[in-house]
mmCIF file of C-alpha atoms in Angstrom:
data_model
loop_
_atom_site.group_PDB
_atom_site.id
_atom_site.type_symbol
_atom_site.label_atom_id
_atom_site.label_comp_id
_atom_site.label_asym_id
_atom_site.label_seq_id
_atom_site.Cartn_x
_atom_site.Cartn_y
_atom_site.Cartn_z
ATOM 1 C CA MET A 59 -54.584 -28.948 1.830
ATOM 2 C CA ASN A 60 -58.289 -28.900 2.523
ATOM 3 C CA LYS A 61 -58.774 -27.184 5.911
ATOM 4 C CA LYS A 62 -61.683 -29.480 6.745
ATOM 5 C CA ILE A 63 -59.491 -32.580 6.370
ATOM 6 C CA SER A 64 -56.481 -31.163 8.198
ATOM 7 C CA LYS A 65 -58.473 -29.842 11.202
ATOM 8 C CA LYS A 66 -60.577 -32.960 11.788
ATOM 9 C CA THR A 67 -59.061 -35.058 14.562
ATOM 10 C CA LEU A 68 -59.651 -38.627 15.497
ATOM 11 C CA PRO A 69 -59.077 -40.418 18.777
ATOM 12 C CA VAL A 70 -56.044 -42.674 19.032
ATOM 13 C CA PRO A 71 -56.379 -46.017 20.838
ATOM 14 C CA LYS A 72 -54.655 -45.960 24.236
ATOM 15 C CA LEU A 73 -52.154 -48.582 23.077
ATOM 16 C CA LEU A 74 -50.863 -46.113 20.455
ATOM 17 C CA HIS A 75 -50.758 -42.917 22.567
ATOM 18 C CA GLU A 76 -46.954 -43.088 22.805
ATOM 19 C CA LEU A 77 -46.750 -43.033 19.009
ATOM 20 C CA PHE A 78 -49.473 -40.561 18.001
ATOM 21 C CA GLY A 79 -50.740 -38.888 21.191
ATOM 22 C CA ARG A 80 -54.356 -38.973 22.313
ATOM 23 C CA ARG A 81 -55.725 -37.386 19.124
ATOM 24 C CA THR A 82 -54.336 -36.944 15.639
ATOM 25 C CA THR A 83 -55.505 -35.858 12.228
ATOM 26 C CA LYS A 84 -55.944 -38.110 9.228
ATOM 27 C CA ALA A 85 -53.421 -35.985 7.356
ATOM 28 C CA GLU A 86 -50.729 -36.283 10.042
ATOM 29 C CA LEU A 87 -51.343 -40.004 10.428
ATOM 30 C CA ALA A 88 -51.063 -40.478 6.659
ATOM 31 C CA ILE A 89 -47.859 -38.425 6.472
ATOM 32 C CA VAL A 90 -46.239 -40.325 9.354
ATOM 33 C CA LEU A 91 -47.146 -43.738 7.940
ATOM 34 C CA ALA A 92 -46.220 -42.842 4.356
ATOM 35 C CA SER A 93 -42.854 -41.338 5.316
ATOM 36 C CA CYS A 94 -42.090 -44.282 7.594
ATOM 37 C CA ILE A 95 -42.864 -46.874 4.947
ATOM 38 C CA LEU A 96 -41.188 -44.960 2.114
ATOM 39 C CA LEU A 97 -37.978 -44.104 3.966
ATOM 40 C CA SER A 98 -37.700 -47.558 5.531
ATOM 41 C CA SER A 99 -38.185 -49.188 2.125
ATOM 42 C CA ILE A 100 -35.573 -46.975 0.489
ATOM 43 C CA LEU A 101 -33.022 -47.594 3.245
ATOM 44 C CA LEU A 102 -33.604 -51.324 3.460
ATOM 45 C CA PHE A 103 -33.671 -51.976 -0.298
ATOM 46 C CA HIS A 104 -30.692 -49.721 -1.035
ATOM 47 C CA THR A 105 -28.563 -51.404 1.631
ATOM 48 C CA PHE A 106 -29.788 -54.996 1.256
ATOM 49 C CA ASP A 107 -26.267 -56.255 0.464
ATOM 50 C CA GLU A 108 -25.044 -54.910 3.823
ATOM 51 C CA TRP A 109 -27.485 -56.954 5.894
ATOM 52 C CA SER A 110 -28.590 -59.823 3.652
ATOM 53 C CA GLU A 111 -26.185 -62.241 5.355
ATOM 54 C CA LEU A 112 -27.550 -61.620 8.857
ATOM 55 C CA ALA A 113 -29.470 -64.327 10.681
ATOM 56 C CA VAL A 114 -33.194 -64.139 9.918
ATOM 57 C CA TRP A 115 -34.087 -62.980 13.430
ATOM 58 C CA LYS A 116 -31.507 -60.163 13.165
ATOM 59 C CA MET A 117 -33.027 -59.149 9.819
ATOM 60 C CA ILE A 118 -36.469 -59.005 11.416
ATOM 61 C CA LEU A 119 -35.094 -56.953 14.311
ATOM 62 C CA LEU A 120 -33.379 -54.582 11.847
ATOM 63 C CA VAL A 121 -36.619 -54.058 9.917
ATOM 64 C CA ILE A 122 -38.520 -53.334 13.151
ATOM 65 C CA LEU A 123 -35.851 -50.876 14.325
ATOM 66 C CA THR A 124 -35.830 -49.190 10.925
ATOM 67 C CA LEU A 125 -39.612 -48.723 10.975
ATOM 68 C CA ASP A 126 -39.490 -47.434 14.551
ATOM 69 C CA ILE A 127 -36.751 -44.900 13.910
ATOM 70 C CA THR A 128 -38.029 -43.615 10.559
ATOM 71 C CA GLY A 129 -41.596 -43.339 11.815
ATOM 72 C CA GLY A 130 -40.559 -41.592 15.004
ATOM 73 C CA VAL A 131 -38.672 -38.799 13.265
ATOM 74 C CA VAL A 132 -41.931 -37.488 11.824
ATOM 75 C CA ALA A 133 -44.393 -38.723 14.477
ATOM 76 C CA ASN A 134 -42.558 -36.845 17.230
ATOM 77 C CA VAL A 135 -43.253 -33.459 15.615
ATOM 78 C CA THR A 136 -46.988 -34.039 15.180
ATOM 79 C CA LYS A 137 -49.325 -32.006 17.343
ATOM 80 C CA GLY A 138 -50.806 -35.043 19.084
ATOM 81 C CA THR A 139 -47.489 -36.660 19.998
ATOM 82 C CA ASN A 140 -45.935 -33.332 21.000
ATOM 83 C CA GLU A 141 -48.869 -32.486 23.307
ATOM 84 C CA TYR A 142 -48.901 -35.994 24.787
ATOM 85 C CA TYR A 143 -45.265 -35.816 25.902
ATOM 86 C CA GLN A 144 -45.316 -32.123 26.858
ATOM 87 C CA GLY A 145 -48.121 -32.954 29.277
ATOM 88 C CA SER A 146 -46.198 -35.680 31.099
ATOM 89 C CA PRO A 147 -42.606 -35.245 32.304
ATOM 90 C CA GLU A 148 -42.619 -38.868 33.495
ATOM 91 C CA ALA A 149 -43.599 -40.135 30.039
ATOM 92 C CA ARG A 150 -40.821 -38.001 28.506
ATOM 93 C CA LEU A 151 -38.244 -39.574 30.798
ATOM 94 C CA VAL A 152 -39.524 -43.088 30.071
ATOM 95 C CA PHE A 153 -39.482 -42.333 26.340
ATOM 96 C CA LEU A 154 -35.826 -41.318 26.488
ATOM 97 C CA THR A 155 -34.884 -44.238 28.749
ATOM 98 C CA ILE A 156 -36.291 -46.938 26.476
ATOM 99 C CA HIS A 157 -34.631 -45.637 23.318
ATOM 100 C CA VAL A 158 -31.687 -48.010 23.200
ATOM 101 C CA GLN A 159 -31.939 -48.706 19.460
ATOM 102 C CA PRO A 160 -28.311 -47.663 18.750
ATOM 103 C CA LEU A 161 -27.047 -50.221 21.242
ATOM 104 C CA ILE A 162 -29.040 -52.961 19.519
ATOM 105 C CA LEU A 163 -27.830 -51.763 16.105
ATOM 106 C CA GLY A 164 -24.245 -51.766 17.386
ATOM 107 C CA TRP A 165 -24.657 -55.349 18.461
ATOM 108 C CA ILE A 166 -26.241 -56.360 15.116
ATOM 109 C CA PHE A 167 -23.499 -54.713 13.029
ATOM 110 C CA GLY A 168 -20.539 -55.281 15.357
ATOM 111 C CA ASN A 169 -19.756 -51.617 16.036
ATOM 112 C CA PHE A 170 -20.866 -51.177 19.607
ATOM 113 C CA SER A 171 -18.394 -48.343 20.322
ATOM 114 C CA LEU A 172 -19.770 -45.991 17.660
ATOM 115 C CA CYS A 173 -23.337 -46.783 18.606
ATOM 116 C CA ALA A 174 -22.694 -46.311 22.335
ATOM 117 C CA ILE A 175 -21.116 -42.892 21.677
ATOM 118 C CA ILE A 176 -24.104 -41.790 19.580
ATOM 119 C CA TRP A 177 -26.552 -43.182 22.143
ATOM 120 C CA ILE A 178 -24.872 -41.433 25.111
ATOM 121 C CA PHE A 179 -24.600 -38.151 23.186
ATOM 122 C CA THR A 180 -28.189 -38.287 21.982
ATOM 123 C CA ILE A 181 -29.835 -39.192 25.278
ATOM 124 C CA SER A 182 -27.747 -36.645 27.227
ATOM 125 C CA VAL A 183 -28.393 -33.786 24.818
ATOM 126 C CA ALA A 184 -32.087 -34.638 24.417
ATOM 127 C CA TRP A 185 -32.522 -34.585 28.190
ATOM 128 C CA ILE A 186 -30.772 -31.184 28.433
ATOM 129 C CA ILE A 187 -32.905 -29.722 25.637
ATOM 130 C CA THR A 188 -36.117 -30.866 27.316
ATOM 131 C CA ARG A 189 -35.034 -28.818 30.353
ATOM 132 C CA ILE A 190 -34.817 -25.530 28.376
ATOM 133 C CA GLU A 191 -37.956 -23.553 29.142
ATOM 134 C CA LYS A 192 -38.036 -21.074 26.233
ATOM 135 C CA ARG A 193 -39.362 -22.840 23.134
ATOM 136 C CA ASP A 194 -37.553 -20.581 20.667
ATOM 137 C CA LEU A 195 -34.239 -21.263 22.387
ATOM 138 C CA GLN A 196 -35.127 -24.942 22.689
ATOM 139 C CA ARG A 197 -35.721 -25.186 18.930
ATOM 140 C CA THR A 198 -32.410 -23.481 18.112
ATOM 141 C CA ALA A 199 -30.462 -25.546 20.647
ATOM 142 C CA GLY A 200 -32.168 -28.701 19.400
ATOM 143 C CA MET A 201 -31.189 -28.127 15.791
ATOM 144 C CA ALA A 202 -27.647 -27.067 16.688
ATOM 145 C CA SER A 203 -27.239 -30.155 18.873
ATOM 146 C CA ALA A 204 -28.691 -32.445 16.200
ATOM 147 C CA LEU A 205 -26.192 -31.038 13.705
ATOM 148 C CA LEU A 206 -23.365 -31.581 16.196
ATOM 149 C CA GLY A 207 -24.485 -35.188 16.622
ATOM 150 C CA LEU A 208 -24.555 -35.656 12.848
ATOM 151 C CA GLY A 209 -21.065 -34.157 12.647
ATOM 152 C CA ILE A 210 -19.780 -36.574 15.277
ATOM 153 C CA LEU A 211 -21.420 -39.437 13.407
ATOM 154 C CA THR A 212 -19.790 -38.303 10.146
ATOM 155 C CA LEU A 213 -16.355 -38.262 11.768
ATOM 156 C CA LEU A 214 -16.807 -41.695 13.346
ATOM 157 C CA SER A 215 -18.924 -43.267 10.593
ATOM 158 C CA ASP A 216 -19.133 -46.993 10.008
ATOM 159 C CA THR A 217 -18.727 -48.821 6.708
ATOM 160 C CA HIS A 218 -22.421 -49.816 6.797
ATOM 161 C CA PHE A 219 -24.523 -47.140 5.109
ATOM 162 C CA ILE A 220 -27.690 -48.403 6.801
ATOM 163 C CA LEU A 221 -26.122 -48.113 10.250
ATOM 164 C CA ASN A 222 -24.949 -44.546 9.597
ATOM 165 C CA GLY A 223 -28.347 -43.627 8.155
ATOM 166 C CA LEU A 224 -30.297 -45.085 11.073
ATOM 167 C CA LEU A 225 -28.012 -43.446 13.639
ATOM 168 C CA ALA A 226 -28.431 -40.079 11.885
ATOM 169 C CA LEU A 227 -32.215 -40.471 11.896
ATOM 170 C CA TYR A 228 -32.080 -41.544 15.558
ATOM 171 C CA VAL A 229 -30.246 -38.324 16.455
ATOM 172 C CA LEU A 230 -32.843 -36.240 14.591
ATOM 173 C CA LYS A 231 -35.698 -38.255 16.118
ATOM 174 C CA LEU A 232 -34.656 -37.649 19.717
ATOM 175 C CA VAL A 233 -32.659 -34.422 19.722
ATOM 176 C CA PHE A 234 -34.856 -32.340 17.449
ATOM 177 C CA SER A 235 -38.163 -34.105 16.856
ATOM 178 C CA PHE A 236 -38.730 -35.307 20.436
ATOM 179 C CA ALA A 237 -36.769 -33.028 22.778
ATOM 180 C CA VAL A 238 -38.035 -29.783 21.244
ATOM 181 C CA ASP A 239 -41.550 -28.613 22.095
ATOM 182 C CA HIS A 240 -43.074 -27.997 18.664
ATOM 183 C CA GLY A 241 -46.101 -26.166 20.048
ATOM 184 C CA LYS A 242 -46.671 -22.451 19.498
ATOM 185 C CA THR A 243 -43.628 -20.287 20.230
ATOM 186 C CA GLU A 244 -43.529 -17.392 22.670
#
């Protein structure tokens, strides 16, 4: 990639700081948006039969949740987003607290138990990982914990492919992408 393009940063409007940090690059912004749109489209189109009978407002909510989760997996590892949350412990706690997407998905698909288990696991482990001070250890613990969460999800999986897929991405989004400091290692 052209170094000039990848190094040039642009300011992010305050309203979007939680998504992209205070500054981002055009390349990172393009990658986040492209991966979000592509993955969301693939998931939603591939699983349309699973959710096509939902009420229209539930469909809209599902699309919004899908975009949020898929976009966040990548956005949370960008330099701007990582620096934004590393600089504010309060913002990190708020970020974790508001991530109740699995509970909403459980309600939409009628499997609240599975979704509550994944939510409790994910929030608890993500909080613990954010408390690890050594970045190298944090990265290893984050990946190991994300894999454990995916293993639990595999054992308890639901019949809805889209629900399983979104829960898996949610685990990756919070346990590895968000909880781990992706800045320079020691």
